[in-house]
Amino acid sequence: MGRVMASKQVGGLGVGSLFDFNRVMIFRWRWHFFHSPYLLWVRVVKAIYGSDGRFSSLIPNTSSIGPWNSLICMIANLRDHGIDIMDICPIRVGNTANTSFWQDKWMTDSPIVVSFHRIFALDNHILAYVRDRVSLGWGPDNNWRLPRGGIEQSQWEDLMALLHDFQLQSTPYRLGWLGDISDSFSVSSDRACIDNGMLDVSGVETRWNNWVPIKINILIWRIRLYSIPTRERLSYRGIEMDYILCPVCHNGVEMIDDIFSGCAELVDIWRRVAMW
């Protein structure tokens, strides 16, 4: 069933999973939460779960059964299965007016605090946004203290090198989307990302021929996956068979190769089909 629902690019039939489609539509609320901070429901969620909606930690509240907590649980569950949707939608900095300097992913693939935790401990403005943090500068008045050498000095130099060419932009910050060339969220690209991670796929693209009936395309697809219910396959799956030899020629076990290329009495039929 997983192969039927998977996209054609990875060897499926492209039917799609309704369960994964539901996940995509739920995650879409994250997109609206980020880009529409003026909406009433967004302000309510921030009042309950914090300004980041608890997306930075993805720690669900086990005592809560609300819809927003279910969204956090869904994203955390996908991450546990190796599908980190949050990594697909990095923050595009812009004017950085609402981007946390330490906690948001805006300069690297992870929050800066992960790579520069010793400098984070020196900062006296750990909650500052990027724009404010850069404007404040990094002098002694804005830090607990200056680095004292060793790993602190090494992380300090690396951080200064990282920020050396950074410039504030006039455009507002937003979420990017690595799953689509437009860099904007789309249901189809998100669905493909989740389907490819959750469904059983072969990795070989399904090639479709529009000149022949769809049932022929599906037959060839099943032949390639070795999923034709021949007597040999049925017996292999534990179904009792009184007779597993080819019912046409009776010379060998009825297998896929025998039906489509091995049986002498069937070869001529398939040759005529191919000519047609």
PDB file of C-alpha atoms in Angstrom:
ATOM      1  CA  MET A   1       0.000   0.000   0.000  1.00  0.00           C
ATOM      2  CA  GLY A   2       2.887   2.356   0.761  1.00  0.00           C
ATOM      3  CA  ARG A   3       4.239   1.960  -2.756  1.00  0.00           C
ATOM      4  CA  VAL A   4       0.840   2.811  -4.228  1.00  0.00           C
ATOM      5  CA  MET A   5       0.634   6.052  -2.222  1.00  0.00           C
ATOM      6  CA  ALA A   6       4.266   7.124  -2.790  1.00  0.00           C
ATOM      7  CA  SER A   7       5.065   9.588  -5.575  1.00  0.00           C
ATOM      8  CA  LYS A   8       6.120   8.404  -9.031  1.00  0.00           C
ATOM      9  CA  GLN A   9       9.529  10.047  -8.588  1.00  0.00           C
ATOM     10  CA  VAL A  10      10.438   7.454  -5.967  1.00  0.00           C
ATOM     11  CA  GLY A  11       8.791   4.406  -7.509  1.00  0.00           C
ATOM     12  CA  GLY A  12       5.161   4.712  -6.409  1.00  0.00           C
ATOM     13  CA  LEU A  13       1.884   5.405  -8.196  1.00  0.00           C
ATOM     14  CA  GLY A  14       1.420   8.906  -6.782  1.00  0.00           C
ATOM     15  CA  VAL A  15      -1.932   8.274  -5.089  1.00  0.00           C
ATOM     16  CA  GLY A  16      -0.755  10.004  -1.916  1.00  0.00           C
ATOM     17  CA  SER A  17      -1.541   9.390   1.744  1.00  0.00           C
ATOM     18  CA  LEU A  18      -4.579  11.166   3.207  1.00  0.00           C
ATOM     19  CA  PHE A  19      -3.026  10.777   6.657  1.00  0.00           C
ATOM     20  CA  ASP A  20       0.113  12.626   5.543  1.00  0.00           C
ATOM     21  CA  PHE A  21      -2.016  15.197   3.710  1.00  0.00           C
ATOM     22  CA  ASN A  22      -3.757  15.918   7.006  1.00  0.00           C
ATOM     23  CA  ARG A  23      -0.357  16.468   8.619  1.00  0.00           C
ATOM     24  CA  VAL A  24       0.540  18.955   5.902  1.00  0.00           C
ATOM     25  CA  MET A  25      -2.635  20.954   6.462  1.00  0.00           C
ATOM     26  CA  ILE A  26      -1.961  20.979  10.210  1.00  0.00           C
ATOM     27  CA  PHE A  27       1.613  22.183   9.688  1.00  0.00           C
ATOM     28  CA  ARG A  28       0.258  24.977   7.512  1.00  0.00           C
ATOM     29  CA  TRP A  29      -0.925  26.642  10.703  1.00  0.00           C
ATOM     30  CA  ARG A  30       2.736  27.052  11.666  1.00  0.00           C
ATOM     31  CA  TRP A  31       3.245  29.005   8.442  1.00  0.00           C
ATOM     32  CA  HIS A  32       0.293  31.294   9.195  1.00  0.00           C
ATOM     33  CA  PHE A  33       1.448  31.692  12.808  1.00  0.00           C
ATOM     34  CA  PHE A  34       4.767  33.061  11.631  1.00  0.00           C
ATOM     35  CA  HIS A  35       3.543  35.319   8.826  1.00  0.00           C
ATOM     36  CA  SER A  36       0.326  36.690  10.376  1.00  0.00           C
ATOM     37  CA  PRO A  37       1.248  37.866  13.903  1.00  0.00           C
ATOM     38  CA  TYR A  38      -1.603  40.403  13.889  1.00  0.00           C
ATOM     39  CA  LEU A  39      -4.367  37.750  13.841  1.00  0.00           C
ATOM     40  CA  LEU A  40      -6.327  37.242  17.048  1.00  0.00           C
ATOM     41  CA  TRP A  41      -5.739  33.492  17.254  1.00  0.00           C
ATOM     42  CA  VAL A  42      -1.979  34.023  16.840  1.00  0.00           C
ATOM     43  CA  ARG A  43      -1.954  36.475  19.749  1.00  0.00           C
ATOM     44  CA  VAL A  44      -3.921  33.987  21.867  1.00  0.00           C
ATOM     45  CA  VAL A  45      -1.477  31.171  21.086  1.00  0.00           C
ATOM     46  CA  LYS A  46       1.496  33.393  21.943  1.00  0.00           C
ATOM     47  CA  ALA A  47      -0.135  34.347  25.235  1.00  0.00           C
ATOM     48  CA  ILE A  48      -0.496  30.657  26.137  1.00  0.00           C
ATOM     49  CA  TYR A  49       2.600  29.056  24.621  1.00  0.00           C
ATOM     50  CA  GLY A  50       5.042  31.956  24.396  1.00  0.00           C
ATOM     51  CA  SER A  51       6.163  34.262  21.618  1.00  0.00           C
ATOM     52  CA  ASP A  52       7.651  31.400  19.585  1.00  0.00           C
ATOM     53  CA  GLY A  53       4.627  29.117  19.995  1.00  0.00           C
ATOM     54  CA  ARG A  54       6.994  26.541  21.558  1.00  0.00           C
ATOM     55  CA  PHE A  55       8.467  25.761  18.136  1.00  0.00           C
ATOM     56  CA  SER A  56      12.036  26.400  19.252  1.00  0.00           C
ATOM     57  CA  SER A  57      11.931  23.549  21.776  1.00  0.00           C
ATOM     58  CA  LEU A  58       9.176  21.312  20.309  1.00  0.00           C
ATOM     59  CA  ILE A  59       8.384  20.037  23.795  1.00  0.00           C
ATOM     60  CA  PRO A  60       4.677  19.157  23.952  1.00  0.00           C
ATOM     61  CA  ASN A  61       2.681  19.594  27.138  1.00  0.00           C
ATOM     62  CA  THR A  62       1.671  16.086  28.224  1.00  0.00           C
ATOM     63  CA  SER A  63      -1.201  17.441  30.307  1.00  0.00           C
ATOM     64  CA  SER A  64      -2.716  19.427  27.437  1.00  0.00           C
ATOM     65  CA  ILE A  65      -5.008  18.080  24.714  1.00  0.00           C
ATOM     66  CA  GLY A  66      -5.502  21.368  22.845  1.00  0.00           C
ATOM     67  CA  PRO A  67      -5.151  21.639  19.054  1.00  0.00           C
ATOM     68  CA  TRP A  68      -1.935  23.677  19.239  1.00  0.00           C
ATOM     69  CA  ASN A  69      -0.309  21.133  21.522  1.00  0.00           C
ATOM     70  CA  SER A  70      -1.326  18.459  18.997  1.00  0.00           C
ATOM     71  CA  LEU A  71       0.530  20.432  16.315  1.00  0.00           C
ATOM     72  CA  ILE A  72       3.679  20.478  18.459  1.00  0.00           C
ATOM     73  CA  CYS A  73       3.300  16.726  19.081  1.00  0.00           C
ATOM     74  CA  MET A  74       2.903  16.056  15.352  1.00  0.00           C
ATOM     75  CA  ILE A  75       6.064  17.969  14.395  1.00  0.00           C
ATOM     76  CA  ALA A  76       8.021  16.310  17.213  1.00  0.00           C
ATOM     77  CA  ASN A  77       6.766  12.874  16.109  1.00  0.00           C
ATOM     78  CA  LEU A  78       7.838  13.493  12.514  1.00  0.00           C
ATOM     79  CA  ARG A  79      11.278  14.572  13.742  1.00  0.00           C
ATOM     80  CA  ASP A  80      11.569  11.312  15.696  1.00  0.00           C
ATOM     81  CA  HIS A  81      10.931   9.502  12.390  1.00  0.00           C
ATOM     82  CA  GLY A  82      13.731  11.421  10.679  1.00  0.00           C
ATOM     83  CA  ILE A  83      11.549  14.112   9.056  1.00  0.00           C
ATOM     84  CA  ASP A  84      12.479  17.498  10.511  1.00  0.00           C
ATOM     85  CA  ILE A  85      10.049  19.922   8.872  1.00  0.00           C
ATOM     86  CA  MET A  86      11.476  22.805  10.886  1.00  0.00           C
ATOM     87  CA  ASP A  87      14.779  22.419   9.035  1.00  0.00           C
ATOM     88  CA  ILE A  88      12.968  22.735   5.711  1.00  0.00           C
ATOM     89  CA  CYS A  89      11.617  26.189   6.599  1.00  0.00           C
ATOM     90  CA  PRO A  90      14.568  28.285   7.872  1.00  0.00           C
ATOM     91  CA  ILE A  91      14.108  31.901   8.863  1.00  0.00           C
ATOM     92  CA  ARG A  92      15.002  34.421   6.176  1.00  0.00           C
ATOM     93  CA  VAL A  93      16.439  37.198   8.287  1.00  0.00           C
ATOM     94  CA  GLY A  94      15.280  40.413   6.579  1.00  0.00           C
ATOM     95  CA  ASN A  95      15.307  43.305   9.037  1.00  0.00           C
ATOM     96  CA  THR A  96      15.597  40.794  11.942  1.00  0.00           C
ATOM     97  CA  ALA A  97      13.126  42.796  14.027  1.00  0.00           C
ATOM     98  CA  ASN A  98      11.571  39.599  15.445  1.00  0.00           C
ATOM     99  CA  THR A  99      14.395  37.101  15.068  1.00  0.00           C
ATOM    100  CA  SER A 100      16.065  35.912  18.258  1.00  0.00           C
ATOM    101  CA  PHE A 101      19.835  36.280  17.981  1.00  0.00           C
ATOM    102  CA  TRP A 102      20.617  33.199  20.051  1.00  0.00           C
ATOM    103  CA  GLN A 103      17.572  30.913  19.766  1.00  0.00           C
ATOM    104  CA  ASP A 104      16.394  31.165  16.130  1.00  0.00           C
ATOM    105  CA  LYS A 105      17.937  29.535  13.045  1.00  0.00           C
ATOM    106  CA  TRP A 106      18.865  32.573  11.012  1.00  0.00           C
ATOM    107  CA  MET A 107      22.586  32.419  10.264  1.00  0.00           C
ATOM    108  CA  THR A 108      23.373  28.683  10.363  1.00  0.00           C
ATOM    109  CA  ASP A 109      21.440  25.418  10.233  1.00  0.00           C
ATOM    110  CA  SER A 110      21.047  25.486  14.022  1.00  0.00           C
ATOM    111  CA  PRO A 111      20.586  28.265  16.600  1.00  0.00           C
ATOM    112  CA  ILE A 112      23.800  30.174  17.252  1.00  0.00           C
ATOM    113  CA  VAL A 113      23.674  29.209  20.920  1.00  0.00           C
ATOM    114  CA  VAL A 114      24.399  25.591  19.927  1.00  0.00           C
ATOM    115  CA  SER A 115      27.784  26.413  18.378  1.00  0.00           C
ATOM    116  CA  PHE A 116      28.710  29.334  20.637  1.00  0.00           C
ATOM    117  CA  HIS A 117      27.400  28.315  24.041  1.00  0.00           C
ATOM    118  CA  ARG A 118      30.410  29.770  25.878  1.00  0.00           C
ATOM    119  CA  ILE A 119      29.838  33.217  24.334  1.00  0.00           C
ATOM    120  CA  PHE A 120      26.133  32.888  25.117  1.00  0.00           C
ATOM    121  CA  ALA A 121      27.098  32.595  28.781  1.00  0.00           C
ATOM    122  CA  LEU A 122      28.939  35.934  28.530  1.00  0.00           C
ATOM    123  CA  ASP A 123      26.059  37.859  26.947  1.00  0.00           C
ATOM    124  CA  ASN A 124      24.017  40.178  29.127  1.00  0.00           C
ATOM    125  CA  HIS A 125      21.232  40.381  26.504  1.00  0.00           C
ATOM    126  CA  ILE A 126      20.429  36.748  25.740  1.00  0.00           C
ATOM    127  CA  LEU A 127      16.804  37.565  24.764  1.00  0.00           C
ATOM    128  CA  ALA A 128      17.710  40.304  22.285  1.00  0.00           C
ATOM    129  CA  TYR A 129      16.638  40.130  18.656  1.00  0.00           C
ATOM    130  CA  VAL A 130      19.276  40.128  15.933  1.00  0.00           C
ATOM    131  CA  ARG A 131      18.767  43.782  15.028  1.00  0.00           C
ATOM    132  CA  ASP A 132      19.053  44.901  18.644  1.00  0.00           C
ATOM    133  CA  ARG A 133      21.954  42.586  19.439  1.00  0.00           C
ATOM    134  CA  VAL A 134      24.002  43.839  16.489  1.00  0.00           C
ATOM    135  CA  SER A 135      23.165  47.473  17.333  1.00  0.00           C
ATOM    136  CA  LEU A 136      24.252  46.995  20.947  1.00  0.00           C
ATOM    137  CA  GLY A 137      27.703  45.859  19.906  1.00  0.00           C
ATOM    138  CA  TRP A 138      30.013  43.525  21.771  1.00  0.00           C
ATOM    139  CA  GLY A 139      31.921  45.773  24.129  1.00  0.00           C
ATOM    140  CA  PRO A 140      32.431  45.187  27.876  1.00  0.00           C
ATOM    141  CA  ASP A 141      29.289  47.183  28.678  1.00  0.00           C
ATOM    142  CA  ASN A 142      27.110  44.683  26.866  1.00  0.00           C
ATOM    143  CA  ASN A 143      28.696  41.428  28.015  1.00  0.00           C
ATOM    144  CA  TRP A 144      29.174  39.855  31.397  1.00  0.00           C
ATOM    145  CA  ARG A 145      32.859  39.856  30.607  1.00  0.00           C
ATOM    146  CA  LEU A 146      35.225  39.524  27.687  1.00  0.00           C
ATOM    147  CA  PRO A 147      36.550  36.071  26.732  1.00  0.00           C
ATOM    148  CA  ARG A 148      39.556  34.929  28.753  1.00  0.00           C
ATOM    149  CA  GLY A 149      41.247  32.751  26.169  1.00  0.00           C
ATOM    150  CA  GLY A 150      40.985  29.079  25.416  1.00  0.00           C
ATOM    151  CA  ILE A 151      37.652  27.863  24.049  1.00  0.00           C
ATOM    152  CA  GLU A 152      35.997  31.208  24.848  1.00  0.00           C
ATOM    153  CA  GLN A 153      38.485  33.080  22.696  1.00  0.00           C
ATOM    154  CA  SER A 154      38.201  30.502  19.927  1.00  0.00           C
ATOM    155  CA  GLN A 155      34.394  30.719  19.861  1.00  0.00           C
ATOM    156  CA  TRP A 156      34.590  34.529  20.034  1.00  0.00           C
ATOM    157  CA  GLU A 157      36.803  34.689  16.952  1.00  0.00           C
ATOM    158  CA  ASP A 158      34.591  32.223  15.058  1.00  0.00           C
ATOM    159  CA  LEU A 159      31.456  34.218  15.913  1.00  0.00           C
ATOM    160  CA  MET A 160      33.033  37.504  14.842  1.00  0.00           C
ATOM    161  CA  ALA A 161      34.104  35.891  11.564  1.00  0.00           C
ATOM    162  CA  LEU A 162      30.562  34.606  11.033  1.00  0.00           C
ATOM    163  CA  LEU A 163      29.071  38.065  11.580  1.00  0.00           C
ATOM    164  CA  HIS A 164      31.767  39.956   9.699  1.00  0.00           C
ATOM    165  CA  ASP A 165      29.866  40.327   6.406  1.00  0.00           C
ATOM    166  CA  PHE A 166      26.360  40.317   7.867  1.00  0.00           C
ATOM    167  CA  GLN A 167      24.198  43.350   7.022  1.00  0.00           C
ATOM    168  CA  LEU A 168      20.686  44.182   8.167  1.00  0.00           C
ATOM    169  CA  GLN A 169      18.074  44.229   5.406  1.00  0.00           C
ATOM    170  CA  SER A 170      15.067  46.498   5.044  1.00  0.00           C
ATOM    171  CA  THR A 171      12.655  43.692   4.124  1.00  0.00           C
ATOM    172  CA  PRO A 172      10.676  41.974   6.915  1.00  0.00           C
ATOM    173  CA  TYR A 173      11.743  38.565   8.117  1.00  0.00           C
ATOM    174  CA  ARG A 174       9.885  35.493   6.913  1.00  0.00           C
ATOM    175  CA  LEU A 175      10.087  31.744   6.644  1.00  0.00           C
ATOM    176  CA  GLY A 176      11.819  30.184   3.679  1.00  0.00           C
ATOM    177  CA  TRP A 177      10.943  26.789   2.208  1.00  0.00           C
ATOM    178  CA  LEU A 178      13.706  24.524   0.970  1.00  0.00           C
ATOM    179  CA  GLY A 179      11.206  22.035  -0.434  1.00  0.00           C
ATOM    180  CA  ASP A 180      10.223  24.241  -3.373  1.00  0.00           C
ATOM    181  CA  ILE A 181      12.202  26.337  -5.861  1.00  0.00           C
ATOM    182  CA  SER A 182       9.947  29.325  -5.112  1.00  0.00           C
ATOM    183  CA  ASP A 183      11.196  29.337  -1.487  1.00  0.00           C
ATOM    184  CA  SER A 184       7.568  29.520  -0.414  1.00  0.00           C
ATOM    185  CA  PHE A 185       5.495  26.887   1.353  1.00  0.00           C
ATOM    186  CA  SER A 186       3.368  24.648  -0.861  1.00  0.00           C
ATOM    187  CA  VAL A 187       1.117  21.781   0.126  1.00  0.00           C
ATOM    188  CA  SER A 188       2.407  19.546  -2.672  1.00  0.00           C
ATOM    189  CA  SER A 189       6.093  19.895  -1.763  1.00  0.00           C
ATOM    190  CA  ASP A 190       5.425  19.375   1.951  1.00  0.00           C
ATOM    191  CA  ARG A 191       3.274  16.347   1.199  1.00  0.00           C
ATOM    192  CA  ALA A 192       6.002  14.867  -1.000  1.00  0.00           C
ATOM    193  CA  CYS A 193       8.549  15.415   1.776  1.00  0.00           C
ATOM    194  CA  ILE A 194       6.425  13.592   4.377  1.00  0.00           C
ATOM    195  CA  ASP A 195       5.315  10.838   1.985  1.00  0.00           C
ATOM    196  CA  ASN A 196       8.884  10.086   0.923  1.00  0.00           C
ATOM    197  CA  GLY A 197       9.933   9.817   4.557  1.00  0.00           C
ATOM    198  CA  MET A 198       7.003   7.733   5.812  1.00  0.00           C
ATOM    199  CA  LEU A 199       6.073   5.464   2.896  1.00  0.00           C
ATOM    200  CA  ASP A 200       7.816   2.377   1.545  1.00  0.00           C
ATOM    201  CA  VAL A 201       9.500   3.388  -1.711  1.00  0.00           C
ATOM    202  CA  SER A 202      11.904   1.705  -4.095  1.00  0.00           C
ATOM    203  CA  GLY A 203      13.831   4.802  -5.133  1.00  0.00           C
ATOM    204  CA  VAL A 204      13.454   4.031  -8.865  1.00  0.00           C
ATOM    205  CA  GLU A 205      11.279   6.538 -10.718  1.00  0.00           C
ATOM    206  CA  THR A 206       8.006   5.216 -12.103  1.00  0.00           C
ATOM    207  CA  ARG A 207       7.896   5.882 -15.842  1.00  0.00           C
ATOM    208  CA  TRP A 208       4.418   6.359 -17.299  1.00  0.00           C
ATOM    209  CA  ASN A 209       3.443   5.898 -20.953  1.00  0.00           C
ATOM    210  CA  ASN A 210       0.408   7.996 -21.848  1.00  0.00           C
ATOM    211  CA  TRP A 211      -0.037   6.209 -25.191  1.00  0.00           C
ATOM    212  CA  VAL A 212      -1.263   2.976 -23.607  1.00  0.00           C
ATOM    213  CA  PRO A 213      -4.183   2.346 -21.206  1.00  0.00           C
ATOM    214  CA  ILE A 214      -3.513   3.059 -17.547  1.00  0.00           C
ATOM    215  CA  LYS A 215      -4.097  -0.597 -16.623  1.00  0.00           C
ATOM    216  CA  ILE A 216      -1.132  -1.548 -18.832  1.00  0.00           C
ATOM    217  CA  ASN A 217       1.059   0.980 -17.038  1.00  0.00           C
ATOM    218  CA  ILE A 218      -0.014  -0.446 -13.689  1.00  0.00           C
ATOM    219  CA  LEU A 219       0.614  -4.010 -14.915  1.00  0.00           C
ATOM    220  CA  ILE A 220       4.177  -3.140 -15.959  1.00  0.00           C
ATOM    221  CA  TRP A 221       4.727  -1.343 -12.656  1.00  0.00           C
ATOM    222  CA  ARG A 222       3.597  -4.471 -10.770  1.00  0.00           C
ATOM    223  CA  ILE A 223       5.819  -6.690 -12.915  1.00  0.00           C
ATOM    224  CA  ARG A 224       8.829  -4.530 -12.072  1.00  0.00           C
ATOM    225  CA  LEU A 225       8.007  -4.860  -8.358  1.00  0.00           C
ATOM    226  CA  TYR A 226       7.489  -8.615  -8.729  1.00  0.00           C
ATOM    227  CA  SER A 227       3.994  -8.334  -7.265  1.00  0.00           C
ATOM    228  CA  ILE A 228       1.935 -10.353  -9.764  1.00  0.00           C
ATOM    229  CA  PRO A 229      -0.075 -13.073  -7.915  1.00  0.00           C
ATOM    230  CA  THR A 230       1.455 -16.029  -9.733  1.00  0.00           C
ATOM    231  CA  ARG A 231       1.197 -19.510  -8.289  1.00  0.00           C
ATOM    232  CA  GLU A 232       4.806 -19.292  -7.165  1.00  0.00           C
ATOM    233  CA  ARG A 233       4.192 -15.973  -5.321  1.00  0.00           C
ATOM    234  CA  LEU A 234       0.967 -17.214  -3.723  1.00  0.00           C
ATOM    235  CA  SER A 235       2.716 -20.343  -2.511  1.00  0.00           C
ATOM    236  CA  TYR A 236       5.578 -18.224  -1.183  1.00  0.00           C
ATOM    237  CA  ARG A 237       3.083 -16.197   0.863  1.00  0.00           C
ATOM    238  CA  GLY A 238       1.753 -19.358   2.534  1.00  0.00           C
ATOM    239  CA  ILE A 239      -1.338 -19.925   0.422  1.00  0.00           C
ATOM    240  CA  GLU A 240      -1.864 -23.630  -0.192  1.00  0.00           C
ATOM    241  CA  MET A 241      -1.781 -24.488  -3.902  1.00  0.00           C
ATOM    242  CA  ASP A 242      -2.709 -27.878  -5.343  1.00  0.00           C
ATOM    243  CA  TYR A 243      -0.674 -27.196  -8.473  1.00  0.00           C
ATOM    244  CA  ILE A 244       2.077 -24.590  -8.937  1.00  0.00           C
ATOM    245  CA  LEU A 245       3.230 -25.457 -12.453  1.00  0.00           C
ATOM    246  CA  CYS A 246       2.353 -23.250 -15.400  1.00  0.00           C
ATOM    247  CA  PRO A 247      -1.251 -24.173 -16.398  1.00  0.00           C
ATOM    248  CA  VAL A 248      -0.447 -23.459 -20.074  1.00  0.00           C
ATOM    249  CA  CYS A 249       2.744 -25.413 -20.794  1.00  0.00           C
ATOM    250  CA  HIS A 250       3.078 -27.456 -17.559  1.00  0.00           C
ATOM    251  CA  ASN A 251       6.856 -27.364 -17.999  1.00  0.00           C
ATOM    252  CA  GLY A 252       7.872 -25.210 -15.045  1.00  0.00           C
ATOM    253  CA  VAL A 253       6.667 -23.319 -11.990  1.00  0.00           C
ATOM    254  CA  GLU A 254       4.337 -20.455 -12.833  1.00  0.00           C
ATOM    255  CA  MET A 255       6.550 -17.438 -12.170  1.00  0.00           C
ATOM    256  CA  ILE A 256       6.518 -13.893 -13.526  1.00  0.00           C
ATOM    257  CA  ASP A 257       9.468 -14.574 -15.802  1.00  0.00           C
ATOM    258  CA  ASP A 258       7.770 -17.747 -17.048  1.00  0.00           C
ATOM    259  CA  ILE A 259       4.503 -15.986 -17.884  1.00  0.00           C
ATOM    260  CA  PHE A 260       5.991 -13.041 -19.760  1.00  0.00           C
ATOM    261  CA  SER A 261       9.087 -14.515 -21.374  1.00  0.00           C
ATOM    262  CA  GLY A 262       9.669 -18.163 -20.509  1.00  0.00           C
ATOM    263  CA  CYS A 263       6.543 -20.019 -21.547  1.00  0.00           C
ATOM    264  CA  ALA A 264       6.885 -20.938 -25.241  1.00  0.00           C
ATOM    265  CA  GLU A 265       3.122 -20.955 -25.775  1.00  0.00           C
ATOM    266  CA  LEU A 266       2.720 -17.456 -24.300  1.00  0.00           C
ATOM    267  CA  VAL A 267       5.697 -15.798 -26.007  1.00  0.00           C
ATOM    268  CA  ASP A 268       3.852 -15.510 -29.310  1.00  0.00           C
ATOM    269  CA  ILE A 269       0.862 -13.882 -27.598  1.00  0.00           C
ATOM    270  CA  TRP A 270       3.039 -11.230 -25.916  1.00  0.00           C
ATOM    271  CA  ARG A 271       4.869 -10.654 -29.212  1.00  0.00           C
ATOM    272  CA  ARG A 272       1.576  -9.882 -30.915  1.00  0.00           C
ATOM    273  CA  VAL A 273       0.590  -7.599 -28.016  1.00  0.00           C
ATOM    274  CA  ALA A 274       3.891  -5.749 -28.342  1.00  0.00           C
ATOM    275  CA  MET A 275       3.356  -5.273 -32.089  1.00  0.00           C
ATOM    276  CA  TRP A 276      -0.131  -3.923 -31.411  1.00  0.00           C
TER     277      TRP A 276
END
